mmCIF file of N, CA and C in Angstrom:
data_model
loop_
_atom_site.group_PDB
_atom_site.id
_atom_site.type_symbol
_atom_site.label_atom_id
_atom_site.label_comp_id
_atom_site.label_asym_id
_atom_site.label_seq_id
_atom_site.Cartn_x
_atom_site.Cartn_y
_atom_site.Cartn_z
ATOM 1 N N MET A 1 -7.953 -5.628 -28.399
ATOM 2 C CA MET A 1 -7.911 -6.965 -28.918
ATOM 3 C C MET A 1 -6.674 -7.716 -28.422
ATOM 4 N N PHE A 2 -5.508 -7.082 -28.534
ATOM 5 C CA PHE A 2 -4.287 -7.713 -28.054
ATOM 6 C C PHE A 2 -3.852 -7.039 -26.770
ATOM 7 N N LYS A 3 -3.396 -7.841 -25.824
ATOM 8 C CA LYS A 3 -2.923 -7.300 -24.553
ATOM 9 C C LYS A 3 -1.532 -6.706 -24.747
ATOM 10 N N ARG A 4 -1.324 -5.557 -24.163
ATOM 11 C CA ARG A 4 -0.021 -4.910 -24.256
ATOM 12 C C ARG A 4 0.972 -5.629 -23.351
ATOM 13 N N ASN A 5 2.152 -5.858 -23.856
ATOM 14 C CA ASN A 5 3.193 -6.516 -23.082
ATOM 15 C C ASN A 5 3.740 -5.527 -22.063
ATOM 16 N N ASP A 6 3.609 -5.857 -20.775
ATOM 17 C CA ASP A 6 4.078 -4.940 -19.742
ATOM 18 C C ASP A 6 5.381 -5.397 -19.088
ATOM 19 N N LEU A 7 6.003 -6.443 -19.625
ATOM 20 C CA LEU A 7 7.292 -6.883 -19.093
ATOM 21 C C LEU A 7 8.395 -5.973 -19.615
ATOM 22 N N PRO A 8 9.398 -5.675 -18.801
ATOM 23 C CA PRO A 8 10.495 -4.837 -19.290
ATOM 24 C C PRO A 8 11.260 -5.543 -20.404
ATOM 25 N N GLN A 9 11.679 -4.778 -21.373
ATOM 26 C CA GLN A 9 12.402 -5.344 -22.506
ATOM 27 C C GLN A 9 13.883 -5.490 -22.162
ATOM 28 N N ARG A 10 14.462 -6.567 -22.602
ATOM 29 C CA ARG A 10 15.890 -6.789 -22.371
ATOM 30 C C ARG A 10 16.698 -5.998 -23.387
ATOM 31 N N GLU A 11 17.891 -5.619 -22.976
ATOM 32 C CA GLU A 11 18.776 -4.923 -23.900
ATOM 33 C C GLU A 11 19.373 -5.924 -24.881
ATOM 34 N N LEU A 12 19.689 -5.441 -26.059
ATOM 35 C CA LEU A 12 20.290 -6.307 -27.064
ATOM 36 C C LEU A 12 21.706 -6.686 -26.653
ATOM 37 N N PHE A 13 22.135 -7.862 -27.075
ATOM 38 C CA PHE A 13 23.483 -8.341 -26.803
ATOM 39 C C PHE A 13 24.414 -7.602 -27.747
ATOM 40 N N LYS A 14 25.236 -6.700 -27.227
ATOM 41 C CA LYS A 14 26.001 -5.764 -28.048
ATOM 42 C C LYS A 14 27.393 -6.274 -28.402
ATOM 43 N N ILE A 15 27.488 -7.518 -28.738
ATOM 44 C CA ILE A 15 28.777 -8.070 -29.135
ATOM 45 C C ILE A 15 28.527 -8.995 -30.326
ATOM 46 N N SER A 16 29.398 -8.916 -31.290
ATOM 47 C CA SER A 16 29.198 -9.741 -32.489
ATOM 48 C C SER A 16 29.595 -11.189 -32.197
ATOM 49 N N LYS A 17 29.159 -12.069 -33.070
ATOM 50 C CA LYS A 17 29.461 -13.485 -32.906
ATOM 51 C C LYS A 17 30.963 -13.726 -32.966
ATOM 52 N N GLU A 18 31.635 -13.013 -33.856
ATOM 53 C CA GLU A 18 33.081 -13.194 -33.997
ATOM 54 C C GLU A 18 33.815 -12.756 -32.726
ATOM 55 N N GLU A 19 33.421 -11.615 -32.182
ATOM 56 C CA GLU A 19 34.061 -11.130 -30.954
ATOM 57 C C GLU A 19 33.788 -12.076 -29.792
ATOM 58 N N LEU A 20 32.589 -12.616 -29.734
ATOM 59 C CA LEU A 20 32.240 -13.561 -28.685
ATOM 60 C C LEU A 20 33.091 -14.822 -28.792
ATOM 61 N N MET A 21 33.212 -15.354 -29.997
ATOM 62 C CA MET A 21 34.028 -16.550 -30.197
ATOM 63 C C MET A 21 35.496 -16.268 -29.878
ATOM 64 N N GLU A 22 35.962 -15.080 -30.232
ATOM 65 C CA GLU A 22 37.348 -14.706 -29.944
ATOM 66 C C GLU A 22 37.585 -14.635 -28.436
ATOM 67 N N ASP A 23 36.659 -14.017 -27.707
ATOM 68 C CA ASP A 23 36.806 -13.912 -26.253
ATOM 69 C C ASP A 23 36.747 -15.279 -25.586
ATOM 70 N N ILE A 24 35.823 -16.119 -26.017
ATOM 71 C CA ILE A 24 35.725 -17.467 -25.441
ATOM 72 C C ILE A 24 36.974 -18.270 -25.763
ATOM 73 N N GLY A 25 37.465 -18.144 -26.991
ATOM 74 C CA GLY A 25 38.693 -18.843 -27.367
ATOM 75 C C GLY A 25 39.879 -18.376 -26.552
ATOM 76 N N ALA A 26 39.987 -17.078 -26.321
ATOM 77 C CA ALA A 26 41.099 -16.551 -25.528
ATOM 78 C C ALA A 26 41.028 -17.056 -24.095
ATOM 79 N N ILE A 27 39.831 -17.172 -23.570
ATOM 80 C CA ILE A 27 39.682 -17.656 -22.192
ATOM 81 C C ILE A 27 40.030 -19.133 -22.099
ATOM 82 N N THR A 28 39.539 -19.922 -23.028
ATOM 83 C CA THR A 28 39.800 -21.360 -22.959
ATOM 84 C C THR A 28 41.255 -21.689 -23.252
ATOM 85 N N ASN A 29 41.929 -20.906 -24.084
ATOM 86 C CA ASN A 29 43.338 -21.162 -24.388
ATOM 87 C C ASN A 29 44.258 -20.704 -23.271
ATOM 88 N N ASN A 30 43.853 -19.738 -22.501
ATOM 89 C CA ASN A 30 44.713 -19.163 -21.472
ATOM 90 C C ASN A 30 43.931 -19.075 -20.164
ATOM 91 N N GLN A 31 43.597 -20.221 -19.594
ATOM 92 C CA GLN A 31 42.758 -20.210 -18.404
ATOM 93 C C GLN A 31 43.471 -19.664 -17.182
ATOM 94 N N SER A 32 44.772 -19.827 -17.103
ATOM 95 C CA SER A 32 45.474 -19.355 -15.906
ATOM 96 C C SER A 32 45.495 -17.837 -15.826
ATOM 97 N N GLY A 33 45.706 -17.166 -16.952
ATOM 98 C CA GLY A 33 45.785 -15.710 -16.923
ATOM 99 C C GLY A 33 44.596 -15.030 -17.561
ATOM 100 N N ALA A 34 43.571 -15.806 -17.879
ATOM 101 C CA ALA A 34 42.427 -15.242 -18.609
ATOM 102 C C ALA A 34 41.733 -14.157 -17.805
ATOM 103 N N TYR A 35 41.572 -14.400 -16.535
ATOM 104 C CA TYR A 35 40.820 -13.431 -15.741
ATOM 105 C C TYR A 35 41.627 -12.172 -15.473
ATOM 106 N N LYS A 36 42.953 -12.309 -15.498
ATOM 107 C CA LYS A 36 43.769 -11.100 -15.352
ATOM 108 C C LYS A 36 43.684 -10.257 -16.618
ATOM 109 N N HIS A 37 43.728 -10.925 -17.772
ATOM 110 C CA HIS A 37 43.701 -10.210 -19.047
ATOM 111 C C HIS A 37 42.322 -9.635 -19.337
ATOM 112 N N PHE A 38 41.275 -10.352 -18.970
ATOM 113 C CA PHE A 38 39.909 -9.941 -19.289
ATOM 114 C C PHE A 38 39.180 -9.378 -18.073
ATOM 115 N N ASP A 39 39.900 -8.856 -17.127
ATOM 116 C CA ASP A 39 39.250 -8.366 -15.912
ATOM 117 C C ASP A 39 38.446 -7.104 -16.223
ATOM 118 N N TYR A 40 37.153 -7.261 -16.384
ATOM 119 C CA TYR A 40 36.298 -6.133 -16.749
ATOM 120 C C TYR A 40 36.107 -5.156 -15.602
ATOM 121 N N LYS A 41 36.381 -5.585 -14.381
ATOM 122 C CA LYS A 41 36.226 -4.662 -13.257
ATOM 123 C C LYS A 41 37.370 -3.653 -13.214
ATOM 124 N N LEU A 42 38.533 -4.039 -13.746
ATOM 125 C CA LEU A 42 39.639 -3.097 -13.805
ATOM 126 C C LEU A 42 39.485 -2.136 -14.969
ATOM 127 N N HIS A 43 38.921 -2.628 -16.062
ATOM 128 C CA HIS A 43 38.749 -1.819 -17.265
ATOM 129 C C HIS A 43 37.262 -1.674 -17.528
ATOM 130 N N LYS A 44 36.688 -0.578 -17.123
ATOM 131 C CA LYS A 44 35.254 -0.385 -17.280
ATOM 132 C C LYS A 44 34.877 0.146 -18.655
ATOM 133 N N ASP A 45 35.744 0.016 -19.612
ATOM 134 C CA ASP A 45 35.449 0.485 -20.962
ATOM 135 C C ASP A 45 34.736 -0.631 -21.721
ATOM 136 N N PRO A 46 33.437 -0.470 -22.018
ATOM 137 C CA PRO A 46 32.705 -1.545 -22.691
ATOM 138 C C PRO A 46 33.141 -1.742 -24.131
ATOM 139 N N ASP A 47 33.856 -0.771 -24.711
ATOM 140 C CA ASP A 47 34.276 -0.897 -26.102
ATOM 141 C C ASP A 47 35.628 -1.578 -26.258
ATOM 142 N N ALA A 48 36.312 -1.818 -25.161
ATOM 143 C CA ALA A 48 37.587 -2.521 -25.247
ATOM 144 C C ALA A 48 37.307 -3.954 -25.692
ATOM 145 N N PRO A 49 37.993 -4.420 -26.739
ATOM 146 C CA PRO A 49 37.675 -5.747 -27.281
ATOM 147 C C PRO A 49 37.804 -6.864 -26.260
ATOM 148 N N ALA A 50 38.765 -6.755 -25.364
ATOM 149 C CA ALA A 50 38.976 -7.825 -24.395
ATOM 150 C C ALA A 50 37.906 -7.835 -23.314
ATOM 151 N N ASN A 51 37.156 -6.761 -23.182
ATOM 152 C CA ASN A 51 36.198 -6.663 -22.090
ATOM 153 C C ASN A 51 34.751 -6.825 -22.525
ATOM 154 N N LYS A 52 34.475 -6.922 -23.808
ATOM 155 C CA LYS A 52 33.092 -6.905 -24.283
ATOM 156 C C LYS A 52 32.267 -8.065 -23.741
ATOM 157 N N LEU A 53 32.828 -9.259 -23.713
ATOM 158 C CA LEU A 53 32.073 -10.407 -23.225
ATOM 159 C C LEU A 53 31.703 -10.216 -21.760
ATOM 160 N N TYR A 54 32.678 -9.847 -20.939
ATOM 161 C CA TYR A 54 32.399 -9.685 -19.519
ATOM 162 C C TYR A 54 31.492 -8.499 -19.255
ATOM 163 N N TRP A 55 31.601 -7.466 -20.063
ATOM 164 C CA TRP A 55 30.724 -6.306 -19.891
ATOM 165 C C TRP A 55 29.278 -6.713 -20.163
ATOM 166 N N CYS A 56 29.046 -7.529 -21.191
ATOM 167 C CA CYS A 56 27.694 -7.991 -21.505
ATOM 168 C C CYS A 56 27.169 -8.915 -20.415
ATOM 169 N N LEU A 57 28.033 -9.757 -19.870
ATOM 170 C CA LEU A 57 27.595 -10.658 -18.814
ATOM 171 C C LEU A 57 27.281 -9.913 -17.527
ATOM 172 N N ASP A 58 27.905 -8.749 -17.340
ATOM 173 C CA ASP A 58 27.669 -7.969 -16.133
ATOM 174 C C ASP A 58 26.293 -7.319 -16.141
ATOM 175 N N GLN A 59 25.716 -7.084 -17.307
ATOM 176 C CA GLN A 59 24.387 -6.485 -17.382
ATOM 177 C C GLN A 59 23.359 -7.554 -17.045
ATOM 178 N N LYS A 60 22.653 -7.345 -15.966
ATOM 179 C CA LYS A 60 21.728 -8.358 -15.472
ATOM 180 C C LYS A 60 20.362 -8.210 -16.140
ATOM 181 N N PRO A 61 19.607 -9.302 -16.260
ATOM 182 C CA PRO A 61 18.264 -9.202 -16.841
ATOM 183 C C PRO A 61 17.355 -8.386 -15.925
ATOM 184 N N PRO A 62 16.277 -7.857 -16.457
ATOM 185 C CA PRO A 62 15.383 -7.051 -15.627
ATOM 186 C C PRO A 62 14.794 -7.870 -14.485
ATOM 187 N N GLN A 63 14.660 -7.246 -13.341
ATOM 188 C CA GLN A 63 14.121 -7.923 -12.164
ATOM 189 C C GLN A 63 12.597 -7.951 -12.232
ATOM 190 N N GLU A 64 12.011 -9.012 -11.717
ATOM 191 C CA GLU A 64 10.555 -9.144 -11.694
ATOM 192 C C GLU A 64 10.098 -8.942 -10.252
ATOM 193 N N TYR A 65 9.410 -7.847 -10.008
ATOM 194 C CA TYR A 65 8.974 -7.516 -8.652
ATOM 195 C C TYR A 65 7.495 -7.812 -8.433
ATOM 196 N N ARG A 66 6.840 -8.412 -9.403
ATOM 197 C CA ARG A 66 5.398 -8.625 -9.314
ATOM 198 C C ARG A 66 5.025 -9.507 -8.119
ATOM 199 N N PHE A 67 5.844 -10.507 -7.807
ATOM 200 C CA PHE A 67 5.506 -11.447 -6.747
ATOM 201 C C PHE A 67 6.400 -11.284 -5.520
ATOM 202 N N SER A 68 6.987 -10.127 -5.340
ATOM 203 C CA SER A 68 7.905 -9.943 -4.223
ATOM 204 C C SER A 68 7.186 -9.968 -2.879
ATOM 205 N N GLN A 69 5.926 -9.568 -2.829
ATOM 206 C CA GLN A 69 5.171 -9.538 -1.572
ATOM 207 C C GLN A 69 4.363 -10.820 -1.364
ATOM 208 N N LEU A 70 4.478 -11.791 -2.258
ATOM 209 C CA LEU A 70 3.659 -12.991 -2.187
ATOM 210 C C LEU A 70 3.956 -13.811 -0.935
ATOM 211 N N GLU A 71 5.213 -13.954 -0.579
ATOM 212 C CA GLU A 71 5.564 -14.753 0.598
ATOM 213 C C GLU A 71 5.007 -14.121 1.869
ATOM 214 N N GLU A 72 5.095 -12.800 1.956
ATOM 215 C CA GLU A 72 4.542 -12.103 3.118
ATOM 216 C C GLU A 72 3.030 -12.315 3.196
ATOM 217 N N PHE A 73 2.359 -12.268 2.057
ATOM 218 C CA PHE A 73 0.913 -12.495 2.026
ATOM 219 C C PHE A 73 0.576 -13.909 2.484
ATOM 220 N N LEU A 74 1.353 -14.891 1.996
ATOM 221 C CA LEU A 74 1.074 -16.277 2.353
ATOM 222 C C LEU A 74 1.315 -16.535 3.834
ATOM 223 N N THR A 75 2.337 -15.936 4.416
ATOM 224 C CA THR A 75 2.552 -16.121 5.852
ATOM 225 C C THR A 75 1.451 -15.438 6.643
ATOM 226 N N GLY A 76 0.905 -14.352 6.111
ATOM 227 C CA GLY A 76 -0.214 -13.685 6.785
ATOM 228 C C GLY A 76 -1.482 -14.504 6.737
ATOM 229 N N THR A 77 -1.662 -15.315 5.695
ATOM 230 C CA THR A 77 -2.876 -16.125 5.595
ATOM 231 C C THR A 77 -2.821 -17.355 6.489
ATOM 232 N N ASN A 78 -1.670 -17.689 7.016
ATOM 233 C CA ASN A 78 -1.568 -18.855 7.891
ATOM 234 C C ASN A 78 -2.340 -18.662 9.186
ATOM 235 N N ASN A 79 -2.463 -17.436 9.651
ATOM 236 C CA ASN A 79 -3.149 -17.204 10.916
ATOM 237 C C ASN A 79 -4.526 -16.582 10.712
ATOM 238 N N LEU A 80 -5.130 -16.789 9.549
ATOM 239 C CA LEU A 80 -6.459 -16.235 9.293
ATOM 240 C C LEU A 80 -7.513 -16.823 10.224
ATOM 241 N N GLU A 81 -7.393 -18.088 10.570
ATOM 242 C CA GLU A 81 -8.367 -18.712 11.468
ATOM 243 C C GLU A 81 -8.311 -18.064 12.846
ATOM 244 N N VAL A 82 -7.110 -17.806 13.334
ATOM 245 C CA VAL A 82 -6.961 -17.148 14.637
ATOM 246 C C VAL A 82 -7.544 -15.740 14.586
ATOM 247 N N VAL A 83 -7.262 -15.014 13.511
ATOM 248 C CA VAL A 83 -7.790 -13.657 13.360
ATOM 249 C C VAL A 83 -9.310 -13.691 13.292
ATOM 250 N N SER A 84 -9.865 -14.658 12.564
ATOM 251 C CA SER A 84 -11.317 -14.788 12.448
ATOM 252 C C SER A 84 -11.954 -15.050 13.810
ATOM 253 N N GLU A 85 -11.377 -15.960 14.582
ATOM 254 C CA GLU A 85 -11.910 -16.252 15.917
ATOM 255 C C GLU A 85 -11.827 -15.029 16.824
ATOM 256 N N THR A 86 -10.734 -14.300 16.739
ATOM 257 C CA THR A 86 -10.583 -13.084 17.544
ATOM 258 C C THR A 86 -11.647 -12.061 17.175
ATOM 259 N N LEU A 87 -11.890 -11.883 15.876
ATOM 260 C CA LEU A 87 -12.902 -10.923 15.438
ATOM 261 C C LEU A 87 -14.302 -11.339 15.879
ATOM 262 N N VAL A 88 -14.624 -12.622 15.791
ATOM 263 C CA VAL A 88 -15.934 -13.098 16.249
ATOM 264 C C VAL A 88 -16.087 -12.834 17.742
ATOM 265 N N HIS A 89 -15.039 -13.093 18.505
ATOM 266 C CA HIS A 89 -15.079 -12.841 19.949
ATOM 267 C C HIS A 89 -15.278 -11.350 20.234
ATOM 268 N N ARG A 90 -14.590 -10.498 19.482
ATOM 269 C CA ARG A 90 -14.739 -9.045 19.671
ATOM 270 C C ARG A 90 -16.153 -8.582 19.318
ATOM 271 N N ILE A 91 -16.737 -9.172 18.265
ATOM 272 C CA ILE A 91 -18.114 -8.814 17.900
ATOM 273 C C ILE A 91 -19.069 -9.191 19.022
ATOM 274 N N GLU A 92 -18.869 -10.362 19.609
ATOM 275 C CA GLU A 92 -19.711 -10.778 20.743
ATOM 276 C C GLU A 92 -19.548 -9.813 21.916
ATOM 277 N N GLU A 93 -18.311 -9.400 22.197
ATOM 278 C CA GLU A 93 -18.074 -8.432 23.273
ATOM 279 C C GLU A 93 -18.772 -7.107 22.979
ATOM 280 N N LEU A 94 -18.699 -6.641 21.726
ATOM 281 C CA LEU A 94 -19.355 -5.385 21.356
ATOM 282 C C LEU A 94 -20.872 -5.482 21.490
ATOM 283 N N GLU A 95 -21.448 -6.613 21.105
ATOM 284 C CA GLU A 95 -22.893 -6.787 21.258
ATOM 285 C C GLU A 95 -23.287 -6.777 22.733
ATOM 286 N N GLN A 96 -22.468 -7.390 23.577
ATOM 287 C CA GLN A 96 -22.753 -7.379 25.019
ATOM 288 C C GLN A 96 -22.664 -5.958 25.572
ATOM 289 N N ILE A 97 -21.667 -5.211 25.154
ATOM 290 C CA ILE A 97 -21.534 -3.811 25.597
ATOM 291 C C ILE A 97 -22.713 -2.998 25.100
ATOM 292 N N LYS A 98 -23.144 -3.236 23.864
ATOM 293 C CA LYS A 98 -24.305 -2.529 23.304
ATOM 294 C C LYS A 98 -25.557 -2.815 24.136
ATOM 295 N N ASN A 99 -25.755 -4.089 24.508
ATOM 296 C CA ASN A 99 -26.907 -4.449 25.345
ATOM 297 C C ASN A 99 -26.820 -3.787 26.716
ATOM 298 N N ASP A 100 -25.629 -3.765 27.315
ATOM 299 C CA ASP A 100 -25.445 -3.116 28.620
ATOM 300 C C ASP A 100 -25.763 -1.628 28.534
ATOM 301 N N ILE A 101 -25.325 -0.971 27.472
ATOM 302 C CA ILE A 101 -25.583 0.465 27.304
ATOM 303 C C ILE A 101 -27.075 0.713 27.106
ATOM 304 N N THR A 102 -27.727 -0.147 26.317
ATOM 305 C CA THR A 102 -29.173 0.000 26.098
ATOM 306 C C THR A 102 -29.927 -0.142 27.415
ATOM 307 N N GLU A 103 -29.554 -1.126 28.229
ATOM 308 C CA GLU A 103 -30.193 -1.306 29.542
ATOM 309 C C GLU A 103 -29.945 -0.100 30.441
ATOM 310 N N ALA A 104 -28.717 0.426 30.415
ATOM 311 C CA ALA A 104 -28.404 1.592 31.248
ATOM 312 C C ALA A 104 -29.211 2.803 30.795
ATOM 313 N N VAL A 105 -29.389 3.000 29.501
ATOM 314 C CA VAL A 105 -30.184 4.123 28.987
ATOM 315 C C VAL A 105 -31.636 3.971 29.421
ATOM 316 N N GLU A 106 -32.179 2.753 29.340
ATOM 317 C CA GLU A 106 -33.563 2.517 29.775
ATOM 318 C C GLU A 106 -33.718 2.799 31.267
ATOM 319 N N ASP A 107 -32.744 2.396 32.069
ATOM 320 C CA ASP A 107 -32.795 2.675 33.516
ATOM 321 C C ASP A 107 -32.799 4.174 33.779
ATOM 322 N N VAL A 108 -31.956 4.906 33.055
ATOM 323 C CA VAL A 108 -31.892 6.362 33.232
ATOM 324 C C VAL A 108 -33.228 6.989 32.841
ATOM 325 N N LYS A 109 -33.828 6.524 31.742
ATOM 326 C CA LYS A 109 -35.121 7.057 31.308
ATOM 327 C C LYS A 109 -36.207 6.777 32.349
ATOM 328 N N GLN A 110 -36.202 5.564 32.914
ATOM 329 C CA GLN A 110 -37.206 5.216 33.928
ATOM 330 C C GLN A 110 -37.027 6.062 35.187
ATOM 331 N N LYS A 111 -35.790 6.268 35.617
ATOM 332 C CA LYS A 111 -35.534 7.093 36.804
ATOM 333 C C LYS A 111 -35.939 8.534 36.547
ATOM 334 N N ALA A 112 -35.685 9.016 35.348
ATOM 335 C CA ALA A 112 -36.062 10.392 35.008
ATOM 336 C C ALA A 112 -37.579 10.529 34.967
ATOM 337 N N ALA A 113 -38.285 9.499 34.496
ATOM 338 C CA ALA A 113 -39.747 9.549 34.437
ATOM 339 C C ALA A 113 -40.340 9.506 35.838
ATOM 340 N N ARG A 114 -39.746 8.780 36.770
ATOM 341 C CA ARG A 114 -40.233 8.695 38.151
ATOM 342 C C ARG A 114 -40.052 10.010 38.888
ATOM 343 N N GLN A 115 -38.976 10.720 38.585
ATOM 344 C CA GLN A 115 -38.693 11.966 39.299
ATOM 345 C C GLN A 115 -39.626 13.087 38.869
ATOM 346 N N LYS A 116 -40.263 12.997 37.727
ATOM 347 C CA LYS A 116 -41.154 14.054 37.270
ATOM 348 C C LYS A 116 -42.419 13.996 37.965
#
């Protein structure tokens, strides 16, 4: 009855509102040294109070790969008319070869019948 959701679930934002406001306030009050103090790349501890905001921002949302091949498909459809014409031409060539082989088989049969 209900379709199952197949999109990846996002992780919860693991920082409280108070900690978020504190981190934003510290950054806005001290813009010159904010990035030195809150450098999350130097301190990879997600539980450090000064790093929680940047640690949460570093976690990226899930990637959507469903349409990653769409552009390749669309560029392939641009030359469908050329491919279609080539295939029609090849079919005509195959029919001509088939007719030539049929005629050659009939000639061989007639020559074999004459030799008997």
